[in-house]
mmCIF file of C-alpha atoms in Angstrom:
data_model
loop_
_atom_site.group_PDB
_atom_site.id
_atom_site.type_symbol
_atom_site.label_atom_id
_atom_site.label_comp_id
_atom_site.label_asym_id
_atom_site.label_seq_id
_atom_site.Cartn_x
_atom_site.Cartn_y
_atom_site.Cartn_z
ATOM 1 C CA UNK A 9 93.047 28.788 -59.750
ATOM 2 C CA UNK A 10 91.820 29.813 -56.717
ATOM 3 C CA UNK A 11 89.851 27.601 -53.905
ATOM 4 C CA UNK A 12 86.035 28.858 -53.529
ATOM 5 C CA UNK A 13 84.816 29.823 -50.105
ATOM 6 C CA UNK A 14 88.029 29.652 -48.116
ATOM 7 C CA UNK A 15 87.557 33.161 -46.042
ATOM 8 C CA UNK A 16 84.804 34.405 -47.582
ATOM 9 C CA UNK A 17 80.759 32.850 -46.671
ATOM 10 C CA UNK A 18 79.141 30.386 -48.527
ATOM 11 C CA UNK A 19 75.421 31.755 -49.576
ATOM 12 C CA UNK A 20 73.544 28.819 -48.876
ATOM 13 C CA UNK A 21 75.738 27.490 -46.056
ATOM 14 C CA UNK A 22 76.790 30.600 -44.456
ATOM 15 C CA UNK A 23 80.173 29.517 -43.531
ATOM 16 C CA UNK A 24 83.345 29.146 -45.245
ATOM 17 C CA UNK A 25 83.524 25.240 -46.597
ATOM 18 C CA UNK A 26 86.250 24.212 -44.165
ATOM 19 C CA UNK A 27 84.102 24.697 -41.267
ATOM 20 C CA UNK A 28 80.887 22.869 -42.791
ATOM 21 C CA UNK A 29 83.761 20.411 -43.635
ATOM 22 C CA UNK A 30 85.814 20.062 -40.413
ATOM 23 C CA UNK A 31 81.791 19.467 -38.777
ATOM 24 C CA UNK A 32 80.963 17.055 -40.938
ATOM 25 C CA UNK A 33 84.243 15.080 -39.932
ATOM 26 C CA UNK A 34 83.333 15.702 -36.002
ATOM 27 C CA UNK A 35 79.902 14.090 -36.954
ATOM 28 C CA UNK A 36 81.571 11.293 -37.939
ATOM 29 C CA UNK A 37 84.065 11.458 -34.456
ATOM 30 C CA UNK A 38 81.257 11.807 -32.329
ATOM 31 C CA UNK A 39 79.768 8.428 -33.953
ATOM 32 C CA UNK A 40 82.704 6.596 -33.581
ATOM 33 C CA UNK A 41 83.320 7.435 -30.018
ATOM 34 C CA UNK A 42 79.940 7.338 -29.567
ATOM 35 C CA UNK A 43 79.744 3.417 -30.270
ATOM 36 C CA UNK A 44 83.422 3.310 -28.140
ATOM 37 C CA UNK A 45 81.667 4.701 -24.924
ATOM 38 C CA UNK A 46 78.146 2.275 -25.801
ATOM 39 C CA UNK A 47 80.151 -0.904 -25.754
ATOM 40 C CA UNK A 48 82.087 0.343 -22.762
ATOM 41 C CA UNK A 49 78.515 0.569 -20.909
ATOM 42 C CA UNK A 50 77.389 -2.729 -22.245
ATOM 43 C CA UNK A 51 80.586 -4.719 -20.999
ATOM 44 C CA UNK A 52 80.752 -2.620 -17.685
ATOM 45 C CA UNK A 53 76.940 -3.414 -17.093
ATOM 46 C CA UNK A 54 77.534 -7.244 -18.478
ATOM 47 C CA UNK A 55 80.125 -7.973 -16.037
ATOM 48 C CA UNK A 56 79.955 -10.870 -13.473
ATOM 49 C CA UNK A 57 79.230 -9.470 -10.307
ATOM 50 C CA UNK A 58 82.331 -7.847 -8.263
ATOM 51 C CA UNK A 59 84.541 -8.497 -12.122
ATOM 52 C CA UNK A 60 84.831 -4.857 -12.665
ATOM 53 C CA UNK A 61 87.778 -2.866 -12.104
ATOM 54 C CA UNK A 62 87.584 -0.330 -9.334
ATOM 55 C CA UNK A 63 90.621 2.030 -8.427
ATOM 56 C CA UNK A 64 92.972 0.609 -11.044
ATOM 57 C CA UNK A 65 94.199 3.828 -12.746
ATOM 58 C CA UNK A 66 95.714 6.822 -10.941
ATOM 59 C CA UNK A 67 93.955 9.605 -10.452
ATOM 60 C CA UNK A 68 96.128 12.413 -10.009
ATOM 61 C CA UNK A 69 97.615 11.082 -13.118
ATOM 62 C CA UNK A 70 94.269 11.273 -14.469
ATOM 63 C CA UNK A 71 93.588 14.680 -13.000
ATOM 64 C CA UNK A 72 96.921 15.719 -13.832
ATOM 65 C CA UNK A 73 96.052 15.277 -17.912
ATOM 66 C CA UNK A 74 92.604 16.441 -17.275
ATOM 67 C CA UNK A 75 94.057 20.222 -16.128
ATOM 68 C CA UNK A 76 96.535 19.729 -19.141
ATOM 69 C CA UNK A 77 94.239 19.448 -21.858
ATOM 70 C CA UNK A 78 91.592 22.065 -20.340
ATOM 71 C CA UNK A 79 94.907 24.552 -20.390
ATOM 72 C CA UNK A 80 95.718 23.801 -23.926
ATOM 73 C CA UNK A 81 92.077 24.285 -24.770
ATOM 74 C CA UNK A 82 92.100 27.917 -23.430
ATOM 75 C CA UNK A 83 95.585 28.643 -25.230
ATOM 76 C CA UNK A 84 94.053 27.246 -28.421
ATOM 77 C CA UNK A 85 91.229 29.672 -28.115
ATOM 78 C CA UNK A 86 93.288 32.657 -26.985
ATOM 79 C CA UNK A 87 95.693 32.147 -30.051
ATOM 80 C CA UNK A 88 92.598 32.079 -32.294
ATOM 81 C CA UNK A 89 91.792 35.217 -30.748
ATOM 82 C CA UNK A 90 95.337 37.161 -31.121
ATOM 83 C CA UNK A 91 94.889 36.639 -34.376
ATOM 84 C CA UNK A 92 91.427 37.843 -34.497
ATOM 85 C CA UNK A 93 93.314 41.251 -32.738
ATOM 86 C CA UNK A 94 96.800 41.006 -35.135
ATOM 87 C CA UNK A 95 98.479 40.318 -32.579
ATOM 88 C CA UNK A 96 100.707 37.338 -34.618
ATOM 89 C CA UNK A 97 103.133 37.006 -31.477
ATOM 90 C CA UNK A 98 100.840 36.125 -29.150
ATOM 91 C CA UNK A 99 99.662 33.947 -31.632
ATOM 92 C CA UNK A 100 102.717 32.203 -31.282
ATOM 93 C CA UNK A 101 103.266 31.766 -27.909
ATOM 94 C CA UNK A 102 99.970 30.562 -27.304
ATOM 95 C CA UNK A 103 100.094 27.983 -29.849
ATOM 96 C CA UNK A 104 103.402 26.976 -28.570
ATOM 97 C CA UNK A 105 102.237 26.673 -24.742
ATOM 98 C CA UNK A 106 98.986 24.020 -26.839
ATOM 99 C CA UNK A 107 101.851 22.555 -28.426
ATOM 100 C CA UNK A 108 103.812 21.780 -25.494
ATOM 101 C CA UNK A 109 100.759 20.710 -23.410
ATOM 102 C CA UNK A 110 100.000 18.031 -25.893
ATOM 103 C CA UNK A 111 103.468 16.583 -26.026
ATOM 104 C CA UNK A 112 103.017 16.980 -21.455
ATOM 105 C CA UNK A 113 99.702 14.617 -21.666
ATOM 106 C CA UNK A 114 101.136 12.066 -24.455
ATOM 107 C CA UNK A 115 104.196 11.545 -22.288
ATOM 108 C CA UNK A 116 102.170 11.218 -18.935
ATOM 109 C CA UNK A 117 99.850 8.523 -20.752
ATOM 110 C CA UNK A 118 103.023 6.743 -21.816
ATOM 111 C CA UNK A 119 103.977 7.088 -18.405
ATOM 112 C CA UNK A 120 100.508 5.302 -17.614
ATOM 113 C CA UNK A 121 100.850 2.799 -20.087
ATOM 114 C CA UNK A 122 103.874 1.756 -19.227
ATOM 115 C CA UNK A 123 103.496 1.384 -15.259
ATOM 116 C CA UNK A 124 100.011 -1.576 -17.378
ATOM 117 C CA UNK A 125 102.720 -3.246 -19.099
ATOM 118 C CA UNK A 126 104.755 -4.417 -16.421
ATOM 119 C CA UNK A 127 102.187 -5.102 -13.747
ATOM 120 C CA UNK A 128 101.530 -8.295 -14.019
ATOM 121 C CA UNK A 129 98.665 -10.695 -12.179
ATOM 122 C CA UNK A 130 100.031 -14.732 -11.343
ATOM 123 C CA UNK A 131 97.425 -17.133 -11.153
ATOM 124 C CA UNK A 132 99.051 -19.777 -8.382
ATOM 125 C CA UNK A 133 98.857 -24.081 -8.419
ATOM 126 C CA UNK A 134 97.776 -23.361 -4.951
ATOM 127 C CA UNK A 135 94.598 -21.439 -5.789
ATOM 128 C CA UNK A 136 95.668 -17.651 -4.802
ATOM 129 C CA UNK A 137 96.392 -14.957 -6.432
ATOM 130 C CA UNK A 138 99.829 -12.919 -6.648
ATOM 131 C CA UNK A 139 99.537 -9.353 -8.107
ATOM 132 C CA UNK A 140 102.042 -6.641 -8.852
ATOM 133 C CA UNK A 141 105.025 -4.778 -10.422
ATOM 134 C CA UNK A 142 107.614 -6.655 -12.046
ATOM 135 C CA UNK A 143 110.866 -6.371 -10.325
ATOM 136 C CA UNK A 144 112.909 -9.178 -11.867
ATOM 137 C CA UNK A 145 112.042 -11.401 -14.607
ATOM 138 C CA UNK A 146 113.837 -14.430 -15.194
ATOM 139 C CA UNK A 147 110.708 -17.269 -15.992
ATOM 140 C CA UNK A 148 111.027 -19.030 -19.335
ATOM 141 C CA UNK A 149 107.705 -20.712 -20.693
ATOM 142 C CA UNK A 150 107.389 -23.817 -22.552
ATOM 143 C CA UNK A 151 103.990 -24.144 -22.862
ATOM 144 C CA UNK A 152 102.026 -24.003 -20.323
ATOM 145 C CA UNK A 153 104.567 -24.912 -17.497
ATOM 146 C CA UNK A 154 107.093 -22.371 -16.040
ATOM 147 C CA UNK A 155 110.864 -22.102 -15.151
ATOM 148 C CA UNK A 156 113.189 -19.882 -13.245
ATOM 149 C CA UNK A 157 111.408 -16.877 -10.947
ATOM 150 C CA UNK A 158 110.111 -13.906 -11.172
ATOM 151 C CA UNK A 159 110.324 -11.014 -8.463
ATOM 152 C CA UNK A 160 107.398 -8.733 -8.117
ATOM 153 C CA UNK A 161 106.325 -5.670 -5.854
ATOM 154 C CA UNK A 162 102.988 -6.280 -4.587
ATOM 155 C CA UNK A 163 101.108 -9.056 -2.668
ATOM 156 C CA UNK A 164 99.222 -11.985 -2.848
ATOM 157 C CA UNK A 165 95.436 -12.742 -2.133
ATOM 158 C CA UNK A 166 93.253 -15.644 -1.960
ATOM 159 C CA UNK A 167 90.151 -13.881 -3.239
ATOM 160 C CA UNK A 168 90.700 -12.617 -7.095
ATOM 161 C CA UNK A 169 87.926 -10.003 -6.764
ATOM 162 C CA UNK A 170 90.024 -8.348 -4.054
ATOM 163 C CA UNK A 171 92.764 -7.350 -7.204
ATOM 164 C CA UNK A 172 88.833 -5.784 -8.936
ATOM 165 C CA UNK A 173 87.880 -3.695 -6.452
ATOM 166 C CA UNK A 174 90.678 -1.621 -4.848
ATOM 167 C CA UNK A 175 88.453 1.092 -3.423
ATOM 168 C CA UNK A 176 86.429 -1.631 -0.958
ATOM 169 C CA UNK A 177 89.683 -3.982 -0.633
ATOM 170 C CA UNK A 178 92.323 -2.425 1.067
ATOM 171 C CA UNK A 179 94.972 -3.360 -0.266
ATOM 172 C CA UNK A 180 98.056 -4.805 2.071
ATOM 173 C CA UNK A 181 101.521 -2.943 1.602
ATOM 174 C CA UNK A 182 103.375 -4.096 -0.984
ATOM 175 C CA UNK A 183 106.380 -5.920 -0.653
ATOM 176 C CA UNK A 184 108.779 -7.769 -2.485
ATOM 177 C CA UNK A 185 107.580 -11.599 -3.290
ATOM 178 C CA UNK A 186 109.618 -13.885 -5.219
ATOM 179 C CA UNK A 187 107.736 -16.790 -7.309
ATOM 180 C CA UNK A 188 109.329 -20.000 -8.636
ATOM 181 C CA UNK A 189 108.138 -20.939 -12.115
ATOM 182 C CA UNK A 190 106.966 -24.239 -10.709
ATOM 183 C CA UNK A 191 104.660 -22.173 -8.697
ATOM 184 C CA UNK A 192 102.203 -20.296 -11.330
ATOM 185 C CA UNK A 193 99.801 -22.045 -12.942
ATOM 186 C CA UNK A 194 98.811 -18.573 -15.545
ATOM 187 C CA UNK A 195 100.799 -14.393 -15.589
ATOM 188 C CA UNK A 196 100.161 -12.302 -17.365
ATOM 189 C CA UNK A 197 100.764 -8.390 -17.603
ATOM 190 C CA UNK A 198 98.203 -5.540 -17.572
ATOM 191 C CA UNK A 199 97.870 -5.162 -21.435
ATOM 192 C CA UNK A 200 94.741 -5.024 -23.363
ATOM 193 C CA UNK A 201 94.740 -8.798 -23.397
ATOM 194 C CA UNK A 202 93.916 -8.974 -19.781
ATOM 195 C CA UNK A 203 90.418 -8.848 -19.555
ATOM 196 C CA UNK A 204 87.471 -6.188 -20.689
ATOM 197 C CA UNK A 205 87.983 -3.165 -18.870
ATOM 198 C CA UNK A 206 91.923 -3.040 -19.963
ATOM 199 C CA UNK A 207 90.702 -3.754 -23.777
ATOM 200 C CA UNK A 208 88.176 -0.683 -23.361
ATOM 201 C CA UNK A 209 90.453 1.609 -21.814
ATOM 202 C CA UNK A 210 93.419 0.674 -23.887
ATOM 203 C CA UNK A 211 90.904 0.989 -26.890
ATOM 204 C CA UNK A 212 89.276 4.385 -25.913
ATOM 205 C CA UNK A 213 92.731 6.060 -24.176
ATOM 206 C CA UNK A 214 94.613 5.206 -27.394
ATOM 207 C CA UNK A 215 92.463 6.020 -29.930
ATOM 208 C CA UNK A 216 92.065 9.302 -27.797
ATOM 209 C CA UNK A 217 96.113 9.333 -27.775
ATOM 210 C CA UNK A 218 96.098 9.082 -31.597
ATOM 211 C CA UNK A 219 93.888 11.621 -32.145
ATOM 212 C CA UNK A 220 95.553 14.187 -29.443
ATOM 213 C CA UNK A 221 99.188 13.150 -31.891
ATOM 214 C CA UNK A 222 97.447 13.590 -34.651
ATOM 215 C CA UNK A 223 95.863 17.691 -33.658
ATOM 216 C CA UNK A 224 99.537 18.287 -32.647
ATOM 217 C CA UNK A 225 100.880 17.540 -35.558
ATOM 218 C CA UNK A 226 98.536 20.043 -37.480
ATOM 219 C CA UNK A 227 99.319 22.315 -34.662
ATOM 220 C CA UNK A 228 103.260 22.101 -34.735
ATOM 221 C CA UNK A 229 103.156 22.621 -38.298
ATOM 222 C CA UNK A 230 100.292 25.433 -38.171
ATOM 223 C CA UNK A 231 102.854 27.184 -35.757
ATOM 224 C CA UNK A 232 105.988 26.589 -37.749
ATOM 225 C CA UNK A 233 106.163 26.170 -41.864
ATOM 226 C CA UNK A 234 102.337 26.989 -42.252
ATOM 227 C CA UNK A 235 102.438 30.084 -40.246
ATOM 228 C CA UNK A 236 103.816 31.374 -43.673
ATOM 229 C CA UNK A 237 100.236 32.276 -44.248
ATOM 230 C CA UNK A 238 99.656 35.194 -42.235
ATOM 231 C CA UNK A 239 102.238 36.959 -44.684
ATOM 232 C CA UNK A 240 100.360 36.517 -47.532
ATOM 233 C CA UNK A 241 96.370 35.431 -46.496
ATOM 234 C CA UNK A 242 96.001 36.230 -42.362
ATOM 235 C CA UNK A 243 92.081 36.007 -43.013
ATOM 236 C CA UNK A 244 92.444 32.008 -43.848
ATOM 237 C CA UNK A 245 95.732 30.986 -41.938
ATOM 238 C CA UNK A 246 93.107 32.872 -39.155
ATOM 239 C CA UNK A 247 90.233 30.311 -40.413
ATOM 240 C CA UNK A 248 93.015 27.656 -40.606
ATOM 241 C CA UNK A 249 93.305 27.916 -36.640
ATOM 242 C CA UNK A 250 89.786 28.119 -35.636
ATOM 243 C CA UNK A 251 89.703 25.121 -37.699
ATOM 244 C CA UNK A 252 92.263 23.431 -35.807
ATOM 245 C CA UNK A 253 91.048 24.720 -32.503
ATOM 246 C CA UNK A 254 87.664 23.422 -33.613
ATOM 247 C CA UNK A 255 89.407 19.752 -33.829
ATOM 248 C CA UNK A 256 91.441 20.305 -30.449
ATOM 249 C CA UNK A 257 88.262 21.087 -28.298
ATOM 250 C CA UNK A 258 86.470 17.972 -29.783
ATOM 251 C CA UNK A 259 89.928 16.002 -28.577
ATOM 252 C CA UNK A 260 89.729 17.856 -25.233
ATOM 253 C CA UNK A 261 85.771 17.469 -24.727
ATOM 254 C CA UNK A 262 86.589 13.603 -25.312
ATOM 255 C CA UNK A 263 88.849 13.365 -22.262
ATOM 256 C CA UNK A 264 86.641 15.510 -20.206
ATOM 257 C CA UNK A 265 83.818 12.317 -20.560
ATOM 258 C CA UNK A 266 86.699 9.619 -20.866
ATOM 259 C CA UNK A 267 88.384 11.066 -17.397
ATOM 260 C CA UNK A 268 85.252 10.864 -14.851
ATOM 261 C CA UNK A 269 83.849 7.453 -16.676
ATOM 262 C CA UNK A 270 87.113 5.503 -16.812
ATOM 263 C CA UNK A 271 89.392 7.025 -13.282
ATOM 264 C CA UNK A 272 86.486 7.724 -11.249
ATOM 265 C CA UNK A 273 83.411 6.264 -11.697
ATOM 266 C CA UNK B 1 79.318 26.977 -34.623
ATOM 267 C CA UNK B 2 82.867 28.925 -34.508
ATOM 268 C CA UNK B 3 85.486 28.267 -31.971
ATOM 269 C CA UNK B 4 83.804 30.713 -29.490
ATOM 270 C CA UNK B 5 81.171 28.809 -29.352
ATOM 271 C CA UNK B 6 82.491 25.412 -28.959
ATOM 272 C CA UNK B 7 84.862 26.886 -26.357
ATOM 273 C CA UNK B 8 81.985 28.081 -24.024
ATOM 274 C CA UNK B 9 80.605 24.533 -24.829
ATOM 275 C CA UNK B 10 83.792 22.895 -23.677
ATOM 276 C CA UNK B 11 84.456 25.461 -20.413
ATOM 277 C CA UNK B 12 81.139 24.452 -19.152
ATOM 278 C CA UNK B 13 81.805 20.914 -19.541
ATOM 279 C CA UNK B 14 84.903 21.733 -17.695
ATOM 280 C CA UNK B 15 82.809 23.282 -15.090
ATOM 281 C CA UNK B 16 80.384 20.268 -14.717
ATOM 282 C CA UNK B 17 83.690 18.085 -14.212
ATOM 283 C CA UNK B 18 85.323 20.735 -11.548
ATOM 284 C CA UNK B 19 82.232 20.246 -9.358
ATOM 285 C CA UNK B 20 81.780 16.260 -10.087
ATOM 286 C CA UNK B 21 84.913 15.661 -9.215
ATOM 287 C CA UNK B 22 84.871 17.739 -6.163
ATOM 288 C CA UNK B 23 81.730 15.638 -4.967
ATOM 289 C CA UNK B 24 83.739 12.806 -6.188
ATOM 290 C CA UNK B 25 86.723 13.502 -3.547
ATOM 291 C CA UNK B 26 84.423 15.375 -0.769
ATOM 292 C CA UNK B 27 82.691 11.594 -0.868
ATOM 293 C CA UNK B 28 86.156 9.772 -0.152
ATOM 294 C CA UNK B 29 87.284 12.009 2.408
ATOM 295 C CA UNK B 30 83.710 11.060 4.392
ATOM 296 C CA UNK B 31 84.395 8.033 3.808
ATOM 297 C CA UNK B 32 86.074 5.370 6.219
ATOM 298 C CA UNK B 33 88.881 5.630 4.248
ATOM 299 C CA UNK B 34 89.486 8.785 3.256
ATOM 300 C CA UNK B 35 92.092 11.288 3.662
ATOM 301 C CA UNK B 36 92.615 14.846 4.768
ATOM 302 C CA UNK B 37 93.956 15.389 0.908
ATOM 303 C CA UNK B 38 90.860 14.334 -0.326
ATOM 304 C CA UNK B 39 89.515 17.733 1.482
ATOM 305 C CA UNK B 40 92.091 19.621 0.099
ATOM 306 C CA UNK B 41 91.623 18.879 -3.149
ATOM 307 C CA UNK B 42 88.157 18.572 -3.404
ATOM 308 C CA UNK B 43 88.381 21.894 -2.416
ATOM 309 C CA UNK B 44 90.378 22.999 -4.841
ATOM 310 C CA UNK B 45 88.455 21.287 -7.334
ATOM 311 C CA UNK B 46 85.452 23.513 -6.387
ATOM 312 C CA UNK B 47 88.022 26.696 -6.333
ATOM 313 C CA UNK B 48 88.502 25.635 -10.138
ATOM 314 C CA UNK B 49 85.363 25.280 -10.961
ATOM 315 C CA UNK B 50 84.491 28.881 -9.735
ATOM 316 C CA UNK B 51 88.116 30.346 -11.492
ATOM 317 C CA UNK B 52 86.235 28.474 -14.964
ATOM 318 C CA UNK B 53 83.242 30.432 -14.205
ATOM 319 C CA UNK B 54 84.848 33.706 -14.216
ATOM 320 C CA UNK B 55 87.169 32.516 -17.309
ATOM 321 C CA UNK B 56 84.366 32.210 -19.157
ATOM 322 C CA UNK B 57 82.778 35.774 -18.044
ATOM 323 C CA UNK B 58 86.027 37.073 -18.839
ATOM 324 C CA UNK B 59 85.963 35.487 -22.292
ATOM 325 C CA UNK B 60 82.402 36.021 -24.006
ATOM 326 C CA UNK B 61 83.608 39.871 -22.853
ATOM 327 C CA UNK B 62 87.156 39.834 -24.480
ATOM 328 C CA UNK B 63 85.214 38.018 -27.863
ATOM 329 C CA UNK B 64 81.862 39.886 -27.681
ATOM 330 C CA UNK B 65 82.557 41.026 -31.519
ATOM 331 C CA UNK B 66 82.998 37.373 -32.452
ATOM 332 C CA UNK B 67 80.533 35.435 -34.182
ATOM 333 C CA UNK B 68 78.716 32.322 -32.816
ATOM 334 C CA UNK B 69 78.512 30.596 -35.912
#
């Protein structure tokens, strides 16, 4: 039996049914990210005065991921196109070079995630603030009193909006700064648990991440097994990547609102 | 709307960014804080934004037979 309307036009749609049907499922991105970026305006607008992060991510990072994704976007297109020409090894190179760009930006937002995870804020007995990288780790809790030390690469302020803003603060040079369990009052690292703006971005960035895993997974296997196509069908493996490329520039168009709204603004 | 279509969507988005975030770093570099990189790269930012432009010149020409929708 064969599938209706996979290469050739729909009469009353006039489009082959995975592209009304990949559309449909953007709709329903677009909505979801949609409410994402809405509560990220109503917490960022709800925030006590001089409470929201400024200057906490890194921008070249940022940047960095930005120039990745905009690259893969253009190789997407331009294997869509070698196709379009017959031109099936181009095809693959270009979809190779996506490929490899995608695996380049999940591995720099691990990178990202992982320098959160072990920067960690102390709230002091004595009312100030310690803030940086762990270096050495050896507190025990029992509830909520401390033992042992911790060493951490940053510094210490008495002012806890000077850790929110780190584009007005500037921020002393970091140095090594041991703290005695007896000493901390609250820690704890720069997870999604740490206040709003890390829930928001940990919420949009990773949902983002998921989706970018999930388009090169289609992709890897679009450029490996299921390029068997093109023997036998080239018109719909053809359709197959616009399809895909249709889901990567959503992806990619995400990151290009997520980048200046969460890094820079 | 095909890929050709969403692509010229997404390069001018790309665009808009290029630009924004060459403001974005010209601003820091007047700044009291800034630096000569921010200069640099917010020159370079621009530079990409204008490379974009011609990309997508260079594209609608190499897909002028392909469809819009």
């Amino acid at each position: 039996m064969d599938i209706p309307y996979t290469v050739e036009l729909r009469p009353d749609t006039g489009l082959y049914n995975a592209k009304v049907g990949i559309w449909l499922f953007l709709a329903s991105e677009v909505m979801l990210f949609g409410a994402l970026f809405s509560a990220y305006i109503l917490l960022r607008v709800g925030a006590p005065e001089g409470y929201w992060p400024h200057g906490w991510l890194n921008v070249p990072l940022g940047t960095a991921n930005t120039l990745v994704l905009i690259t893969s976007s253009i190789t997407t297109v331009l294997a869509w196109v070698s196709l379009k020409a017959n031109q099936f090894g181009r095809f693959k190179l270009f979809h190779a070079i996506t490929l490899l760009c995608a695996l380049v930006f999940v591995g720099i937002k691990s990178f990202e995630y992982h320098d959160k995870f072990v920067h960690y804020e102390f709230t002091l007995k004595n009312g100030k603030f310690a803030d940086g990288h762990m270096v050495e780790n050896k507190l025990k809790q029992d509830g909520n009193s401390f033992t042992g030390y911790a060493v951490i690469r940053g510094h210490v302020v008495e002012d806890e909006r000077e850790l929110y803003d780190l584009n007005a603060h500037k921020a002393p040079a970091h140095e090594d700064i041991r703290i005695d369990g007896a000493q901390i009052a609250k820690m704890g690292n720069y997870g999604p648990w740490h206040n709003t703006y890390t829930a928001i971005y940990f919420t949009l960035t990773g949902l983002h991440a998921l989706h970018v895993i999930g388009g090169a997974i289609v992709i890897g296997f679009l450029w490996g097994p299921g390029s068997k196509l093109w023997e036998t069908d080239p018109e719909r493996f053809t359709n197959r990547i616009e399809i895909s490329g249709l889901f990567w520039h959503f992806v990619d168009l995400i990151w290009i609102f997520l980048f200046p709204v969460l890094y820079l603004l | 709307m095909s890929l050709k279509a969403f692509h010229l969507v997404f390069v001018t988005a790309a665009i808009v960014l290029a630009f924004g975030f060459g403001v974005w770093l010209l601003k820091g570099y007047a700044s009291p804080g800034g630096s000569a990189w921010d200069l640099v790269f917010g020159l370079v930012s621009f530079a990409a934004g204008v490379a974009l432009i011609f990309y997508e010149r260079y594209f609608l020409k190499k897909t002028k037979n392909v469809s819009y929708l």
